[in-house]
Structure formats: structure tokens, C-alpha cells
Amino acid sequence: MEDIYSSCTLCPRRCRADRYSGTGFCGTGAAVIAAKAYLHQWEEPCISYRNGAGTVFFSGCSLHCCYCQNNEISNLLKGKMLTPRQLADVFLSLRDKGADNIELVTPTHFVPDIIKALDMVKHKLGIPVIYNTGGYELAETIDMLKGYIDIYMPDIKYFSPEVSARYSYAADYFEYASQAVKAMTEQAGELEYNSEGGLISGTVIRHLVLPGQRHDSMKIIGWIAENIPREKALVSIMGQYTPFEFVREKYPELSRRITKMEYNSVLRRAEELGIEGFSQERRSASEKYVPDFDMSGLF
Ligand code: SF4
């Protein structure tokens, strides 16, 4: 594989940073940094269906959403450096603990090392590998993952360029996310389940409804209904947006939870369009659901 880290173009920022000597917008150099690896019980029921997803949280992020609940690792880079061999061993150890799958969270900026780690152990895992991403991806990077990823779990966060520019410094977010999600659904193919109801292939598109943005949410739902085949993707509509202290001053409109009316109107739109998937209780909107990044499960 070409050495992408020396002039990085892994995500739509295309910084061309030399990550051996510095960092790009994602804040990370060429070594994988991860903040936690554990069995995560609270993903969608087809993802955490028995013992929990074998989740690995990577540090750094190419989006930097202003309301990020994982700020400690996405911006502050809390975590531990891992070689591809150590990362492969983390995957094996999660499997040995009974993980339902291996779930890679915010993996985009480490794709080359993740591929190296999966080359070492993918054949031994015997459980699906999930790519859980904020959706700001290049279709070319998704193509590199062919044969390594069984299930894609992308967010589609925004439709409007104004909203994505304001909250994630990415006016071109939807332009890239929409193409990447099409590439993911094509690559992962139809939704397939094991005998226990666990998803083994396909795509789960997630969308978090933001305060004041239900019309943007409905446009996303409309786009999914028109562009993504029903047999290839489930849609998870999330209502647990949590207003953190740090957004209140600069983004006062984000300093509240979403209302029941906002959430239900998005769910109703999905129902009208025959979209299948999951909804999530608004009452789970609480800071206590933010994971504790204590580096457990890493070497
Ligand atoms: S992965 Fe990081 S360094 Fe590479 S293009 Fe994206 S933001 Fe820049």
C-alpha cells in the first residue's frame, strides 16, 4: 500500500500533512492512538445482541464537531499509542472476552494501520468487523477497506452546508458523506443476520437529531429513502443529544436537549417513507452516558 501517512489524503480534508513529522486537522501523527477497548452493551440491538460489541475508540477526529461528547479523546487526544501488532492483539482479546463483533469507532485517520492489524488476525476473528464513522469520508478510503469490513455504521449528520460549516467546519460534509454512504452500502451488500439476530453484514446509518434542526434531519431521511436500497441499510434515529457546558456560550442554540415534538416529527417522516430501523429514547440524553475513557482493555 502506498504510504499515505507521508502526505495524508485519507479524509475529505486532504491536508497532505506529513504525519511522521507532524499532524493534520485530525490532530494525529502516524501512530494509532486508542482510548478504550471494551464490551459495549448499548449499541443497537442487532449490534450488541449477546455480550456486547467489542468496541475500540480511536483518538483524534477529522470532523471536530463543536458539541462532541467524546471531546476528551477527539480533541484532547487522550489515549495510548499502539503498533498494528498490539492493535491486532486488542481485537483478539475482545474476541476472547466474547465480543459480538469488533467495532472500530472513529477509525478513518488510522485506516492504513487498521488494515495492517486486520491482515494479521481477520481470518482468526470469526466475528464481523464494524466501521463506525462520523460519515465524513472519501469513497476512495472506503474502497481500501473492501474485504476487511463486514458492517458499516456511518452517521449522516447534516444536509445543509451552512449547518455542517457552523458545527463541524465542513461545508462539504453532505457532499462527501452521501457518496461515502453509497460506497459503503454497495460494498457491505444486503443486511444479513445470524441465528441470534446479530447483524453480520450490511449498513446501519445513524442520525442524531440536533436542537432546531428537524428540517435538516427530514431532508436526510428523504435522501436515504430515495437513494439507499431498503435491503442494504437500517436507519437509527437518535434523540440523545446532550448539551455540554462548553457549547453554551458560542452556540447558544445548542444549549438545550431536543423536544419531543422535534424528535417525533423526524420519526414520523421516516415512518411515512417506509424506512426501517431504530429509535432511541430521548431520556437517554444525559452526561452519564458519555463513556469513561480510562484506557482499559489496551496494552
Ligand atoms: S486523516 Fe487527518 S491528516 Fe489525513 S487528510 Fe484527514 S484530517 Fe488531514
mmCIF file of N, CA, C and O in Angstrom, residues 19-96:
data_model
loop_
_atom_site.group_PDB
_atom_site.id
_atom_site.type_symbol
_atom_site.label_atom_id
_atom_site.label_comp_id
_atom_site.label_asym_id
_atom_site.label_seq_id
_atom_site.Cartn_x
_atom_site.Cartn_y
_atom_site.Cartn_z
ATOM 1 N N ARG A 19 2.462 13.002 8.391
ATOM 2 C CA ARG A 19 2.096 12.594 9.748
ATOM 3 C C ARG A 19 3.240 11.867 10.472
ATOM 4 O O ARG A 19 3.087 11.494 11.627
ATOM 5 N N TYR A 20 4.390 11.696 9.808
ATOM 6 C CA TYR A 20 5.573 11.181 10.511
ATOM 7 C C TYR A 20 6.247 12.303 11.304
ATOM 8 O O TYR A 20 6.879 12.075 12.312
ATOM 9 N N SER A 21 6.084 13.535 10.790
ATOM 10 C CA SER A 21 6.763 14.642 11.477
ATOM 11 C C SER A 21 5.762 15.618 12.096
ATOM 12 O O SER A 21 6.153 16.488 12.871
ATOM 13 N N GLY A 22 4.495 15.517 11.766
ATOM 14 C CA GLY A 22 3.509 16.450 12.312
ATOM 15 C C GLY A 22 2.128 15.842 12.303
ATOM 16 O O GLY A 22 1.976 14.618 12.275
ATOM 17 N N THR A 23 1.131 16.699 12.333
ATOM 18 C CA THR A 23 -0.256 16.219 12.343
ATOM 19 C C THR A 23 -1.094 17.034 11.372
ATOM 20 O O THR A 23 -0.724 18.156 11.010
ATOM 21 N N GLY A 24 -2.230 16.470 10.990
ATOM 22 C CA GLY A 24 -3.175 17.210 10.146
ATOM 23 C C GLY A 24 -4.336 17.707 10.990
ATOM 24 O O GLY A 24 -4.251 17.768 12.218
ATOM 25 N N PHE A 25 -5.441 18.027 10.337
ATOM 26 C CA PHE A 25 -6.621 18.550 11.030
ATOM 27 C C PHE A 25 -7.125 17.574 12.093
ATOM 28 O O PHE A 25 -7.648 17.981 13.127
ATOM 29 N N CYS A 26 -6.944 16.279 11.863
ATOM 30 C CA CYS A 26 -7.415 15.254 12.817
ATOM 31 C C CYS A 26 -6.584 15.234 14.093
ATOM 32 O O CYS A 26 -6.958 14.593 15.077
ATOM 33 N N GLY A 27 -5.440 15.902 14.084
ATOM 34 C CA GLY A 27 -4.632 16.028 15.292
ATOM 35 C C GLY A 27 -3.692 14.865 15.553
ATOM 36 O O GLY A 27 -2.996 14.859 16.570
ATOM 37 N N THR A 28 -3.639 13.890 14.657
ATOM 38 C CA THR A 28 -2.834 12.699 14.958
ATOM 39 C C THR A 28 -1.683 12.520 13.973
ATOM 40 O O THR A 28 -1.781 12.876 12.800
ATOM 41 N N GLY A 29 -0.603 11.929 14.478
ATOM 42 C CA GLY A 29 0.522 11.555 13.638
ATOM 43 C C GLY A 29 0.301 10.168 13.050
ATOM 44 O O GLY A 29 -0.842 9.721 12.901
ATOM 45 N N ALA A 30 1.418 9.491 12.752
ATOM 46 C CA ALA A 30 1.302 8.208 12.042
ATOM 47 C C ALA A 30 1.033 7.019 12.964
ATOM 48 O O ALA A 30 0.739 5.933 12.478
ATOM 49 N N ALA A 31 1.122 7.195 14.288
ATOM 50 C CA ALA A 31 0.893 6.045 15.181
ATOM 51 C C ALA A 31 -0.550 6.021 15.666
ATOM 52 O O ALA A 31 -1.114 7.066 16.031
ATOM 53 N N VAL A 32 -1.131 4.839 15.671
ATOM 54 C CA VAL A 32 -2.502 4.673 16.178
ATOM 55 C C VAL A 32 -2.550 5.089 17.649
ATOM 56 O O VAL A 32 -1.679 4.726 18.435
ATOM 57 N N ILE A 33 -3.561 5.869 18.007
ATOM 58 C CA ILE A 33 -3.838 6.149 19.424
ATOM 59 C C ILE A 33 -5.264 5.684 19.697
ATOM 60 O O ILE A 33 -6.187 6.007 18.937
ATOM 61 N N ALA A 34 -5.420 4.885 20.749
ATOM 62 C CA ALA A 34 -6.762 4.434 21.135
ATOM 63 C C ALA A 34 -6.985 4.739 22.608
ATOM 64 O O ALA A 34 -6.041 4.781 23.403
ATOM 65 N N ALA A 35 -8.247 4.979 22.975
ATOM 66 C CA ALA A 35 -8.541 5.419 24.346
ATOM 67 C C ALA A 35 -9.247 4.359 25.178
ATOM 68 O O ALA A 35 -9.296 4.476 26.402
ATOM 69 N N LYS A 36 -9.803 3.350 24.529
ATOM 70 C CA LYS A 36 -10.528 2.339 25.297
ATOM 71 C C LYS A 36 -10.872 1.168 24.382
ATOM 72 O O LYS A 36 -11.121 1.353 23.195
ATOM 73 N N ALA A 37 -10.897 -0.031 24.969
ATOM 74 C CA ALA A 37 -11.389 -1.216 24.246
ATOM 75 C C ALA A 37 -12.192 -2.028 25.250
ATOM 76 O O ALA A 37 -11.665 -2.399 26.299
ATOM 77 N N TYR A 38 -13.461 -2.257 24.967
ATOM 78 C CA TYR A 38 -14.305 -2.944 25.954
ATOM 79 C C TYR A 38 -15.555 -3.514 25.287
ATOM 80 O O TYR A 38 -15.811 -3.252 24.107
ATOM 81 N N LEU A 39 -16.308 -4.270 26.065
ATOM 82 C CA LEU A 39 -17.577 -4.803 25.561
ATOM 83 C C LEU A 39 -18.664 -3.763 25.805
ATOM 84 O O LEU A 39 -18.966 -3.423 26.948
ATOM 85 N N HIS A 40 -19.225 -3.271 24.723
ATOM 86 C CA HIS A 40 -20.188 -2.173 24.772
ATOM 87 C C HIS A 40 -21.600 -2.763 24.615
ATOM 88 O O HIS A 40 -21.945 -3.279 23.552
ATOM 89 N N GLN A 41 -22.380 -2.646 25.685
ATOM 90 C CA GLN A 41 -23.703 -3.311 25.705
ATOM 91 C C GLN A 41 -24.808 -2.491 25.055
ATOM 92 O O GLN A 41 -25.910 -3.004 24.883
ATOM 93 N N TRP A 42 -24.560 -1.212 24.766
ATOM 94 C CA TRP A 42 -25.693 -0.326 24.461
ATOM 95 C C TRP A 42 -25.735 0.158 23.021
ATOM 96 O O TRP A 42 -26.285 1.206 22.735
ATOM 97 N N GLU A 43 -25.164 -0.601 22.091
ATOM 98 C CA GLU A 43 -25.350 -0.244 20.689
ATOM 99 C C GLU A 43 -26.730 -0.756 20.246
ATOM 100 O O GLU A 43 -27.465 -1.342 21.045
ATOM 101 N N GLU A 44 -27.083 -0.582 18.986
ATOM 102 C CA GLU A 44 -28.383 -1.047 18.507
ATOM 103 C C GLU A 44 -28.511 -2.555 18.781
ATOM 104 O O GLU A 44 -27.502 -3.278 18.787
ATOM 105 N N PRO A 45 -29.758 -3.053 18.983
ATOM 106 C CA PRO A 45 -29.952 -4.449 19.400
ATOM 107 C C PRO A 45 -29.338 -5.494 18.453
ATOM 108 O O PRO A 45 -28.992 -6.586 18.899
ATOM 109 N N CYS A 46 -29.175 -5.186 17.181
ATOM 110 C CA CYS A 46 -28.568 -6.171 16.276
ATOM 111 C C CYS A 46 -27.031 -6.082 16.296
ATOM 112 O O CYS A 46 -26.350 -6.893 15.676
ATOM 113 N N ILE A 47 -26.487 -5.099 17.014
ATOM 114 C CA ILE A 47 -25.029 -4.931 17.108
ATOM 115 C C ILE A 47 -24.534 -5.444 18.466
ATOM 116 O O ILE A 47 -23.569 -6.190 18.554
ATOM 117 N N SER A 48 -25.219 -5.040 19.555
ATOM 118 C CA SER A 48 -24.913 -5.565 20.900
ATOM 119 C C SER A 48 -26.023 -6.563 21.222
ATOM 120 O O SER A 48 -27.006 -6.195 21.846
ATOM 121 N N TYR A 49 -25.912 -7.774 20.797
ATOM 122 C CA TYR A 49 -27.066 -8.686 20.925
ATOM 123 C C TYR A 49 -26.830 -9.815 21.925
ATOM 124 O O TYR A 49 -27.768 -10.507 22.304
ATOM 125 N N ARG A 50 -25.594 -9.989 22.363
ATOM 126 C CA ARG A 50 -25.328 -11.093 23.294
ATOM 127 C C ARG A 50 -24.435 -10.570 24.426
ATOM 128 O O ARG A 50 -24.926 -10.154 25.457
ATOM 129 N N ASN A 51 -23.133 -10.500 24.199
ATOM 130 C CA ASN A 51 -22.219 -9.995 25.241
ATOM 131 C C ASN A 51 -21.840 -8.527 25.065
ATOM 132 O O ASN A 51 -21.255 -7.919 25.947
ATOM 133 N N GLY A 52 -22.143 -7.987 23.896
ATOM 134 C CA GLY A 52 -21.795 -6.587 23.626
ATOM 135 C C GLY A 52 -20.809 -6.479 22.465
ATOM 136 O O GLY A 52 -20.082 -7.424 22.152
ATOM 137 N N ALA A 53 -20.819 -5.297 21.844
ATOM 138 C CA ALA A 53 -19.881 -5.036 20.746
ATOM 139 C C ALA A 53 -18.471 -4.923 21.323
ATOM 140 O O ALA A 53 -18.280 -4.391 22.419
ATOM 141 N N GLY A 54 -17.480 -5.417 20.593
ATOM 142 C CA GLY A 54 -16.077 -5.291 21.015
ATOM 143 C C GLY A 54 -15.549 -3.970 20.490
ATOM 144 O O GLY A 54 -14.918 -3.895 19.441
ATOM 145 N N THR A 55 -15.803 -2.916 21.261
ATOM 146 C CA THR A 55 -15.593 -1.556 20.761
ATOM 147 C C THR A 55 -14.183 -1.032 21.047
ATOM 148 O O THR A 55 -13.703 -1.132 22.171
ATOM 149 N N VAL A 56 -13.568 -0.476 20.020
ATOM 150 C CA VAL A 56 -12.267 0.195 20.191
ATOM 151 C C VAL A 56 -12.469 1.669 19.812
ATOM 152 O O VAL A 56 -12.853 1.964 18.681
ATOM 153 N N PHE A 57 -12.245 2.562 20.759
ATOM 154 C CA PHE A 57 -12.351 4.001 20.496
ATOM 155 C C PHE A 57 -10.989 4.537 20.086
ATOM 156 O O PHE A 57 -10.028 4.464 20.868
ATOM 157 N N PHE A 58 -10.908 5.090 18.871
ATOM 158 C CA PHE A 58 -9.658 5.710 18.427
ATOM 159 C C PHE A 58 -9.659 7.196 18.790
ATOM 160 O O PHE A 58 -10.720 7.849 18.779
ATOM 161 N N SER A 59 -8.486 7.723 19.084
ATOM 162 C CA SER A 59 -8.369 9.138 19.457
ATOM 163 C C SER A 59 -8.115 9.998 18.212
ATOM 164 O O SER A 59 -7.608 9.506 17.211
ATOM 165 N N GLY A 60 -8.457 11.296 18.325
ATOM 166 C CA GLY A 60 -8.351 12.191 17.175
ATOM 167 C C GLY A 60 -9.607 12.076 16.325
ATOM 168 O O GLY A 60 -10.372 11.115 16.460
ATOM 169 N N CYS A 61 -9.834 13.063 15.458
ATOM 170 C CA CYS A 61 -11.026 13.019 14.598
ATOM 171 C C CYS A 61 -10.862 14.034 13.484
ATOM 172 O O CYS A 61 -10.320 15.116 13.710
ATOM 173 N N SER A 62 -11.349 13.686 12.304
ATOM 174 C CA SER A 62 -11.222 14.612 11.180
ATOM 175 C C SER A 62 -12.400 15.590 11.116
ATOM 176 O O SER A 62 -12.425 16.454 10.258
ATOM 177 N N LEU A 63 -13.368 15.457 12.021
ATOM 178 C CA LEU A 63 -14.519 16.376 11.966
ATOM 179 C C LEU A 63 -14.470 17.485 13.028
ATOM 180 O O LEU A 63 -14.702 18.638 12.729
ATOM 181 N N HIS A 64 -14.256 17.097 14.284
ATOM 182 C CA HIS A 64 -14.265 18.070 15.382
ATOM 183 C C HIS A 64 -15.594 18.819 15.505
ATOM 184 O O HIS A 64 -15.644 20.061 15.391
ATOM 185 N N CYS A 65 -16.673 18.099 15.715
ATOM 186 C CA CYS A 65 -17.990 18.732 15.911
ATOM 187 C C CYS A 65 -17.947 19.536 17.216
ATOM 188 O O CYS A 65 -17.393 19.071 18.220
ATOM 189 N N CYS A 66 -18.557 20.705 17.201
ATOM 190 C CA CYS A 66 -18.440 21.612 18.361
ATOM 191 C C CYS A 66 -19.124 21.050 19.600
ATOM 192 O O CYS A 66 -18.822 21.468 20.712
ATOM 193 N N TYR A 67 -20.043 20.093 19.435
ATOM 194 C CA TYR A 67 -20.795 19.552 20.576
ATOM 195 C C TYR A 67 -20.331 18.141 20.945
ATOM 196 O O TYR A 67 -21.025 17.431 21.668
ATOM 197 N N CYS A 68 -19.165 17.743 20.460
ATOM 198 C CA CYS A 68 -18.724 16.343 20.587
ATOM 199 C C CYS A 68 -18.744 15.838 22.032
ATOM 200 O O CYS A 68 -18.146 16.447 22.921
ATOM 201 N N GLN A 69 -19.390 14.688 22.242
ATOM 202 C CA GLN A 69 -19.457 14.137 23.598
ATOM 203 C C GLN A 69 -18.167 13.396 23.960
ATOM 204 O O GLN A 69 -17.939 13.067 25.113
ATOM 205 N N ASN A 70 -17.325 13.124 22.961
ATOM 206 C CA ASN A 70 -16.063 12.427 23.222
ATOM 207 C C ASN A 70 -14.875 13.384 23.122
ATOM 208 O O ASN A 70 -13.783 12.999 22.717
ATOM 209 N N ASN A 71 -15.110 14.637 23.486
ATOM 210 C CA ASN A 71 -14.105 15.689 23.355
ATOM 211 C C ASN A 71 -12.737 15.299 23.939
ATOM 212 O O ASN A 71 -11.694 15.622 23.381
ATOM 213 N N GLU A 72 -12.795 14.555 25.031
ATOM 214 C CA GLU A 72 -11.562 14.149 25.712
ATOM 215 C C GLU A 72 -10.613 13.380 24.792
ATOM 216 O O GLU A 72 -9.404 13.504 24.886
ATOM 217 N N ILE A 73 -11.183 12.595 23.911
ATOM 218 C CA ILE A 73 -10.311 11.822 23.014
ATOM 219 C C ILE A 73 -10.256 12.410 21.606
ATOM 220 O O ILE A 73 -9.239 12.347 20.944
ATOM 221 N N SER A 74 -11.359 13.028 21.132
ATOM 222 C CA SER A 74 -11.350 13.525 19.758
ATOM 223 C C SER A 74 -10.483 14.785 19.640
ATOM 224 O O SER A 74 -9.771 14.958 18.656
ATOM 225 N N ASN A 75 -10.532 15.649 20.641
ATOM 226 C CA ASN A 75 -9.738 16.887 20.603
ATOM 227 C C ASN A 75 -8.508 16.816 21.488
ATOM 228 O O ASN A 75 -7.443 17.270 21.104
ATOM 229 N N LEU A 76 -8.682 16.275 22.684
ATOM 230 C CA LEU A 76 -7.575 16.310 23.652
ATOM 231 C C LEU A 76 -6.641 15.113 23.503
ATOM 232 O O LEU A 76 -5.612 15.034 24.172
ATOM 233 N N LEU A 77 -7.025 14.171 22.628
ATOM 234 C CA LEU A 77 -6.163 13.042 22.257
ATOM 235 C C LEU A 77 -5.737 12.156 23.414
ATOM 236 O O LEU A 77 -4.633 11.596 23.402
ATOM 237 N N LYS A 78 -6.602 12.044 24.419
ATOM 238 C CA LYS A 78 -6.295 11.103 25.492
ATOM 239 C C LYS A 78 -6.217 9.707 24.877
ATOM 240 O O LYS A 78 -7.039 9.351 24.026
ATOM 241 N N GLY A 79 -5.253 8.908 25.273
ATOM 242 C CA GLY A 79 -5.175 7.562 24.726
ATOM 243 C C GLY A 79 -3.778 7.007 24.796
ATOM 244 O O GLY A 79 -2.876 7.607 25.364
ATOM 245 N N LYS A 80 -3.631 5.845 24.190
ATOM 246 C CA LYS A 80 -2.371 5.119 24.253
ATOM 247 C C LYS A 80 -1.947 4.758 22.826
ATOM 248 O O LYS A 80 -2.786 4.368 22.017
ATOM 249 N N MET A 81 -0.661 4.870 22.532
ATOM 250 C CA MET A 81 -0.190 4.512 21.188
ATOM 251 C C MET A 81 -0.101 3.005 21.045
ATOM 252 O O MET A 81 0.342 2.321 21.975
ATOM 253 N N LEU A 82 -0.507 2.504 19.889
ATOM 254 C CA LEU A 82 -0.480 1.063 19.645
ATOM 255 C C LEU A 82 0.161 0.780 18.294
ATOM 256 O O LEU A 82 -0.127 1.475 17.313
ATOM 257 N N THR A 83 1.001 -0.234 18.237
ATOM 258 C CA THR A 83 1.504 -0.699 16.939
ATOM 259 C C THR A 83 0.398 -1.539 16.289
ATOM 260 O O THR A 83 -0.531 -1.996 16.986
ATOM 261 N N PRO A 84 0.490 -1.795 14.974
ATOM 262 C CA PRO A 84 -0.506 -2.670 14.359
ATOM 263 C C PRO A 84 -0.587 -4.034 15.059
ATOM 264 O O PRO A 84 -1.672 -4.595 15.226
ATOM 265 N N ARG A 85 0.565 -4.574 15.499
ATOM 266 C CA ARG A 85 0.559 -5.872 16.200
ATOM 267 C C ARG A 85 -0.241 -5.781 17.500
ATOM 268 O O ARG A 85 -1.046 -6.648 17.831
ATOM 269 N N GLN A 86 -0.017 -4.688 18.255
ATOM 270 C CA GLN A 86 -0.752 -4.515 19.521
ATOM 271 C C GLN A 86 -2.246 -4.328 19.255
ATOM 272 O O GLN A 86 -3.087 -4.852 19.993
ATOM 273 N N LEU A 87 -2.559 -3.604 18.188
ATOM 274 C CA LEU A 87 -3.974 -3.409 17.853
ATOM 275 C C LEU A 87 -4.618 -4.750 17.492
ATOM 276 O O LEU A 87 -5.734 -5.064 17.931
ATOM 277 N N ALA A 88 -3.888 -5.557 16.722
ATOM 278 C CA ALA A 88 -4.395 -6.891 16.355
ATOM 279 C C ALA A 88 -4.648 -7.719 17.625
ATOM 280 O O ALA A 88 -5.651 -8.437 17.724
ATOM 281 N N ASP A 89 -3.756 -7.584 18.606
ATOM 282 C CA ASP A 89 -3.930 -8.333 19.861
ATOM 283 C C ASP A 89 -5.128 -7.822 20.667
ATOM 284 O O ASP A 89 -5.793 -8.594 21.360
ATOM 285 N N VAL A 90 -5.399 -6.517 20.571
ATOM 286 C CA VAL A 90 -6.605 -5.976 21.226
ATOM 287 C C VAL A 90 -7.849 -6.616 20.601
ATOM 288 O O VAL A 90 -8.778 -7.045 21.307
ATOM 289 N N PHE A 91 -7.855 -6.752 19.273
ATOM 290 C CA PHE A 91 -9.006 -7.384 18.602
ATOM 291 C C PHE A 91 -9.179 -8.825 19.106
ATOM 292 O O PHE A 91 -10.286 -9.260 19.412
ATOM 293 N N LEU A 92 -8.056 -9.549 19.188
ATOM 294 C CA LEU A 92 -8.139 -10.957 19.624
ATOM 295 C C LEU A 92 -8.619 -11.048 21.073
ATOM 296 O O LEU A 92 -9.424 -11.915 21.423
ATOM 297 N N SER A 93 -8.154 -10.115 21.893
ATOM 298 C CA SER A 93 -8.550 -10.182 23.300
ATOM 299 C C SER A 93 -10.044 -9.867 23.453
ATOM 300 O O SER A 93 -10.734 -10.481 24.277
ATOM 301 N N LEU A 94 -10.563 -8.938 22.643
ATOM 302 C CA LEU A 94 -12.016 -8.664 22.685
ATOM 303 C C LEU A 94 -12.796 -9.902 22.242
ATOM 304 O O LEU A 94 -13.808 -10.268 22.851
ATOM 305 N N ARG A 95 -12.309 -10.545 21.184
ATOM 306 C CA ARG A 95 -12.966 -11.787 20.735
ATOM 307 C C ARG A 95 -12.960 -12.827 21.856
ATOM 308 O O ARG A 95 -13.977 -13.483 22.130
ATOM 309 N N ASP A 96 -11.828 -12.972 22.546
ATOM 310 C CA ASP A 96 -11.728 -13.971 23.624
ATOM 311 C C ASP A 96 -12.667 -13.650 24.790
ATOM 312 O O ASP A 96 -13.066 -14.540 25.531
#
